[in-house]
């Protein structure tokens, strides 16, 4: 993970849960974990797809996307 995208801190999440912080929503406990899992899944899917193509140099870059879900919005890199 990069500095602006730290790994999900399980111990911090437990502490926040004990303090009554919400699980879902923009500032929810699980929102960073959902973001991290979604980005990893999309990256793996793209890598798998590009391995199947015969044409070289198909990956031209990445852009940020804002995902709106029932649990709140978050930005994917």
Short mmCIF file of N, CA, C and O in Angstrom, two decimals:
data_model
loop_
_atom_site.label_atom_id
_atom_site.label_comp_id
_atom_site.label_asym_id
_atom_site.label_seq_id
_atom_site.Cartn_x
_atom_site.Cartn_y
_atom_site.Cartn_z
N UNK A 1 0.83 -1.18 0.00
CA UNK A 1 0.00 0.00 0.00
C UNK A 1 0.88 1.25 0.00
O UNK A 1 1.98 1.24 0.49
N UNK A 2 0.34 2.34 -0.50
CA UNK A 2 1.08 3.60 -0.50
C UNK A 2 0.75 4.38 0.76
O UNK A 2 -0.13 4.02 1.53
N UNK A 3 1.47 5.50 0.94
CA UNK A 3 1.25 6.31 2.13
C UNK A 3 -0.16 6.89 2.18
O UNK A 3 -0.77 6.98 3.24
N UNK A 4 -0.71 7.30 1.03
CA UNK A 4 -2.05 7.88 1.02
C UNK A 4 -3.13 6.81 1.03
O UNK A 4 -4.30 7.11 1.11
N UNK A 5 -2.73 5.56 0.98
CA UNK A 5 -3.67 4.45 0.98
C UNK A 5 -3.16 3.36 1.92
O UNK A 5 -2.67 2.33 1.49
N UNK A 6 -3.27 3.59 3.22
CA UNK A 6 -2.74 2.61 4.18
C UNK A 6 -3.56 1.33 4.19
O UNK A 6 -4.72 1.31 3.77
N UNK A 7 -2.93 0.26 4.67
CA UNK A 7 -3.65 -1.00 4.80
C UNK A 7 -4.72 -0.87 5.86
O UNK A 7 -4.63 -0.04 6.76
N UNK A 8 -5.75 -1.69 5.75
CA UNK A 8 -6.83 -1.69 6.73
C UNK A 8 -6.27 -2.10 8.08
O UNK A 8 -5.60 -3.12 8.20
N UNK A 9 -6.51 -1.30 9.08
CA UNK A 9 -5.99 -1.55 10.42
C UNK A 9 -7.07 -2.24 11.25
O UNK A 9 -8.01 -1.60 11.74
N UNK A 10 -6.96 -3.55 11.39
CA UNK A 10 -7.95 -4.35 12.09
C UNK A 10 -8.09 -3.92 13.54
O UNK A 10 -9.21 -3.78 14.06
N UNK A 11 -6.98 -3.69 14.22
CA UNK A 11 -7.03 -3.29 15.63
C UNK A 11 -7.71 -1.93 15.80
O UNK A 11 -8.48 -1.72 16.73
N UNK A 12 -7.43 -1.00 14.90
CA UNK A 12 -8.08 0.31 14.94
C UNK A 12 -9.58 0.16 14.70
O UNK A 12 -10.40 0.83 15.33
N UNK A 13 -9.95 -0.73 13.76
CA UNK A 13 -11.36 -0.96 13.47
C UNK A 13 -12.09 -1.51 14.69
O UNK A 13 -13.21 -1.09 15.00
N UNK A 14 -11.45 -2.43 15.41
CA UNK A 14 -12.06 -2.97 16.63
C UNK A 14 -12.25 -1.88 17.68
O UNK A 14 -13.30 -1.80 18.34
N UNK A 15 -11.25 -1.03 17.82
CA UNK A 15 -11.34 0.05 18.80
C UNK A 15 -12.45 1.02 18.42
O UNK A 15 -13.24 1.44 19.28
N UNK A 16 -12.54 1.36 17.14
CA UNK A 16 -13.60 2.26 16.67
C UNK A 16 -14.97 1.64 16.89
O UNK A 16 -15.92 2.33 17.25
N UNK A 17 -15.09 0.34 16.67
CA UNK A 17 -16.35 -0.36 16.88
C UNK A 17 -16.75 -0.30 18.35
O UNK A 17 -17.91 -0.04 18.69
N UNK A 18 -15.79 -0.51 19.25
CA UNK A 18 -16.06 -0.45 20.68
C UNK A 18 -16.47 0.96 21.11
O UNK A 18 -17.22 1.13 22.06
N UNK A 19 -15.97 1.96 20.40
CA UNK A 19 -16.30 3.35 20.71
C UNK A 19 -17.63 3.78 20.10
O UNK A 19 -18.06 4.91 20.28
N UNK A 20 -18.27 2.88 19.35
CA UNK A 20 -19.58 3.17 18.78
C UNK A 20 -19.57 3.81 17.41
O UNK A 20 -20.60 4.30 16.96
N UNK A 21 -18.45 3.81 16.74
CA UNK A 21 -18.38 4.38 15.40
C UNK A 21 -19.18 3.51 14.44
O UNK A 21 -19.24 2.29 14.58
N UNK A 22 -19.78 4.13 13.44
CA UNK A 22 -20.62 3.42 12.46
C UNK A 22 -19.79 2.47 11.61
O UNK A 22 -18.64 2.76 11.26
N UNK A 23 -20.38 1.34 11.24
CA UNK A 23 -19.72 0.38 10.36
C UNK A 23 -19.72 0.86 8.92
O UNK A 23 -18.74 0.71 8.20
N UNK A 24 -20.84 1.40 8.47
CA UNK A 24 -21.01 1.80 7.08
C UNK A 24 -21.07 3.31 6.96
O UNK A 24 -21.13 4.02 7.95
N UNK A 25 -21.04 3.80 5.75
CA UNK A 25 -21.13 5.23 5.49
C UNK A 25 -19.78 5.81 5.13
O UNK A 25 -18.76 5.12 5.11
N UNK A 26 -19.78 7.09 4.84
CA UNK A 26 -18.57 7.76 4.36
C UNK A 26 -17.40 7.63 5.34
O UNK A 26 -16.27 7.40 4.95
N UNK A 27 -17.66 7.76 6.61
CA UNK A 27 -16.61 7.66 7.63
C UNK A 27 -16.70 6.34 8.39
O UNK A 27 -16.18 6.22 9.49
N UNK A 28 -17.35 5.35 7.80
CA UNK A 28 -17.56 4.07 8.46
C UNK A 28 -16.29 3.26 8.63
O UNK A 28 -15.30 3.46 7.93
N UNK A 29 -16.34 2.32 9.54
CA UNK A 29 -15.20 1.47 9.85
C UNK A 29 -14.80 0.60 8.66
O UNK A 29 -13.62 0.42 8.37
N UNK A 30 -15.80 0.08 7.95
CA UNK A 30 -15.52 -0.87 6.86
C UNK A 30 -15.25 -0.21 5.51
O UNK A 30 -14.80 -0.88 4.58
N UNK A 31 -15.51 1.07 5.38
CA UNK A 31 -15.34 1.74 4.09
C UNK A 31 -13.92 1.61 3.52
O UNK A 31 -13.77 1.27 2.34
N UNK A 32 -12.85 1.81 4.30
CA UNK A 32 -11.50 1.63 3.75
C UNK A 32 -11.23 0.18 3.30
O UNK A 32 -10.55 -0.05 2.30
N UNK A 33 -11.78 -0.79 4.02
CA UNK A 33 -11.60 -2.19 3.65
C UNK A 33 -12.32 -2.50 2.34
O UNK A 33 -11.76 -3.16 1.46
N UNK A 34 -13.54 -2.00 2.19
CA UNK A 34 -14.30 -2.21 0.95
C UNK A 34 -13.56 -1.58 -0.22
O UNK A 34 -13.44 -2.18 -1.29
N UNK A 35 -13.03 -0.38 -0.02
CA UNK A 35 -12.26 0.31 -1.07
C UNK A 35 -11.03 -0.50 -1.46
O UNK A 35 -10.76 -0.72 -2.63
N UNK A 36 -10.29 -0.97 -0.47
CA UNK A 36 -9.07 -1.74 -0.72
C UNK A 36 -9.38 -3.03 -1.47
O UNK A 36 -8.69 -3.38 -2.44
N UNK A 37 -10.42 -3.74 -1.07
CA UNK A 37 -10.80 -4.99 -1.74
C UNK A 37 -11.28 -4.75 -3.17
O UNK A 37 -10.94 -5.51 -4.08
N UNK A 38 -12.05 -3.68 -3.37
CA UNK A 38 -12.54 -3.37 -4.71
C UNK A 38 -11.40 -3.02 -5.65
O UNK A 38 -11.35 -3.50 -6.79
N UNK A 39 -10.46 -2.20 -5.19
CA UNK A 39 -9.31 -1.85 -6.03
C UNK A 39 -8.47 -3.07 -6.37
O UNK A 39 -8.01 -3.23 -7.50
N UNK A 40 -8.26 -3.96 -5.40
CA UNK A 40 -7.47 -5.16 -5.65
C UNK A 40 -8.17 -6.07 -6.66
O UNK A 40 -7.52 -6.64 -7.55
N UNK A 41 -9.48 -6.20 -6.55
CA UNK A 41 -10.23 -7.05 -7.48
C UNK A 41 -10.18 -6.48 -8.90
O UNK A 41 -9.98 -7.22 -9.86
N UNK A 42 -10.35 -5.16 -9.03
CA UNK A 42 -10.30 -4.55 -10.36
C UNK A 42 -8.91 -4.67 -10.98
O UNK A 42 -8.77 -4.91 -12.18
N UNK A 43 -7.88 -4.49 -10.17
CA UNK A 43 -6.50 -4.61 -10.65
C UNK A 43 -6.22 -6.04 -11.13
O UNK A 43 -5.63 -6.26 -12.19
N UNK A 44 -6.67 -7.02 -10.36
CA UNK A 44 -6.46 -8.42 -10.73
C UNK A 44 -7.23 -8.77 -12.00
O UNK A 44 -6.72 -9.49 -12.87
N UNK A 45 -8.43 -8.25 -12.12
CA UNK A 45 -9.23 -8.51 -13.33
C UNK A 45 -8.56 -7.92 -14.56
O UNK A 45 -8.47 -8.57 -15.61
N UNK A 46 -8.04 -6.71 -14.44
CA UNK A 46 -7.36 -6.08 -15.56
C UNK A 46 -6.08 -6.82 -15.92
O UNK A 46 -5.79 -7.06 -17.10
N UNK A 47 -5.31 -7.20 -14.92
CA UNK A 47 -4.08 -7.97 -15.17
C UNK A 47 -4.39 -9.28 -15.90
O UNK A 47 -3.69 -9.65 -16.84
N UNK A 48 -5.42 -9.96 -15.46
CA UNK A 48 -5.81 -11.22 -16.08
C UNK A 48 -6.23 -11.00 -17.54
O UNK A 48 -5.85 -11.75 -18.44
N UNK A 49 -7.00 -9.95 -17.77
CA UNK A 49 -7.45 -9.65 -19.13
C UNK A 49 -6.28 -9.30 -20.05
O UNK A 49 -6.22 -9.76 -21.18
N UNK A 50 -5.34 -8.52 -19.54
CA UNK A 50 -4.21 -8.10 -20.36
C UNK A 50 -3.27 -9.26 -20.67
O UNK A 50 -2.62 -9.26 -21.71
N UNK A 51 -3.19 -10.23 -19.79
CA UNK A 51 -2.35 -11.41 -20.05
C UNK A 51 -2.89 -12.23 -21.20
O UNK A 51 -2.15 -12.89 -21.91
N UNK A 52 -4.19 -12.17 -21.43
CA UNK A 52 -4.82 -12.96 -22.49
C UNK A 52 -4.66 -12.31 -23.86
O UNK A 52 -4.72 -12.99 -24.87
N UNK A 53 -4.48 -11.00 -23.91
CA UNK A 53 -4.36 -10.29 -25.18
C UNK A 53 -2.99 -10.52 -25.80
O UNK A 53 -1.98 -10.50 -25.12
N UNK A 54 -2.98 -10.68 -27.09
CA UNK A 54 -1.73 -10.87 -27.81
C UNK A 54 -1.06 -9.51 -28.07
O UNK A 54 0.15 -9.40 -28.08
N UNK A 55 -1.84 -8.48 -28.27
CA UNK A 55 -1.33 -7.15 -28.56
C UNK A 55 -0.63 -6.57 -27.34
O UNK A 55 -1.18 -6.56 -26.25
N UNK A 56 0.58 -6.08 -27.56
CA UNK A 56 1.34 -5.49 -26.46
C UNK A 56 0.91 -4.05 -26.21
O UNK A 56 0.27 -3.43 -27.05
N UNK A 57 1.29 -3.53 -25.06
CA UNK A 57 1.08 -2.13 -24.71
C UNK A 57 -0.39 -1.72 -24.72
O UNK A 57 -0.76 -0.70 -25.26
N UNK A 58 -1.24 -2.51 -24.10
CA UNK A 58 -2.67 -2.21 -24.05
C UNK A 58 -3.05 -1.34 -22.86
O UNK A 58 -4.11 -0.75 -22.85
N UNK A 59 -2.23 -1.29 -21.85
CA UNK A 59 -2.56 -0.51 -20.65
C UNK A 59 -2.04 0.90 -20.83
O UNK A 59 -0.85 1.14 -20.85
N UNK A 60 -2.94 1.85 -20.93
CA UNK A 60 -2.56 3.23 -21.19
C UNK A 60 -2.57 4.11 -19.95
O UNK A 60 -2.27 5.29 -20.04
N UNK A 61 -2.95 3.59 -18.83
CA UNK A 61 -2.97 4.39 -17.61
C UNK A 61 -4.19 4.10 -16.77
O UNK A 61 -4.99 3.23 -17.07
N UNK A 62 -4.31 4.85 -15.69
CA UNK A 62 -5.41 4.69 -14.76
C UNK A 62 -6.03 6.04 -14.47
O UNK A 62 -5.39 7.07 -14.63
N UNK A 63 -7.25 6.03 -14.03
CA UNK A 63 -7.90 7.25 -13.58
C UNK A 63 -8.71 6.95 -12.33
O UNK A 63 -9.06 5.81 -12.06
N UNK A 64 -8.98 7.99 -11.56
CA UNK A 64 -9.75 7.82 -10.33
C UNK A 64 -11.23 7.78 -10.66
O UNK A 64 -11.69 8.44 -11.57
N UNK A 65 -11.97 6.98 -9.90
CA UNK A 65 -13.41 6.85 -10.06
C UNK A 65 -14.05 6.97 -8.69
O UNK A 65 -13.54 6.46 -7.70
N UNK A 66 -15.17 7.65 -8.60
CA UNK A 66 -15.92 7.71 -7.36
C UNK A 66 -17.05 6.70 -7.44
O UNK A 66 -17.86 6.73 -8.36
N UNK A 67 -17.09 5.80 -6.48
CA UNK A 67 -18.10 4.75 -6.41
C UNK A 67 -19.12 5.15 -5.36
O UNK A 67 -18.77 5.47 -4.23
N UNK A 68 -20.39 5.12 -5.74
CA UNK A 68 -21.46 5.40 -4.79
C UNK A 68 -22.15 4.08 -4.47
O UNK A 68 -22.61 3.38 -5.37
N UNK A 69 -22.21 3.75 -3.19
CA UNK A 69 -22.85 2.52 -2.77
C UNK A 69 -23.82 2.82 -1.64
O UNK A 69 -23.92 3.95 -1.17
N UNK A 70 -24.53 1.80 -1.21
CA UNK A 70 -25.45 1.96 -0.08
C UNK A 70 -24.68 2.35 1.18
O UNK A 70 -25.24 2.93 2.09
N UNK A 71 -23.40 2.03 1.22
CA UNK A 71 -22.58 2.31 2.39
C UNK A 71 -21.87 3.64 2.33
O UNK A 71 -21.05 3.95 3.18
N UNK A 72 -22.11 4.41 1.29
CA UNK A 72 -21.45 5.70 1.13
C UNK A 72 -20.60 5.72 -0.12
O UNK A 72 -20.47 4.72 -0.83
N UNK A 73 -19.99 6.84 -0.39
CA UNK A 73 -19.14 7.00 -1.57
C UNK A 73 -17.68 6.87 -1.17
O UNK A 73 -17.29 7.24 -0.07
N UNK A 74 -16.87 6.34 -2.11
CA UNK A 74 -15.44 6.32 -1.90
C UNK A 74 -14.76 6.35 -3.26
O UNK A 74 -15.35 6.02 -4.27
N UNK A 75 -13.51 6.80 -3.26
CA UNK A 75 -12.77 6.97 -4.50
C UNK A 75 -11.85 5.80 -4.73
O UNK A 75 -11.09 5.41 -3.85
N UNK A 76 -11.90 5.22 -5.93
CA UNK A 76 -10.98 4.14 -6.32
C UNK A 76 -9.85 4.75 -7.12
O UNK A 76 -10.05 5.67 -7.91
N UNK A 77 -8.66 4.23 -6.92
CA UNK A 77 -7.50 4.72 -7.69
C UNK A 77 -7.24 3.80 -8.85
O UNK A 77 -7.31 2.63 -8.78
#
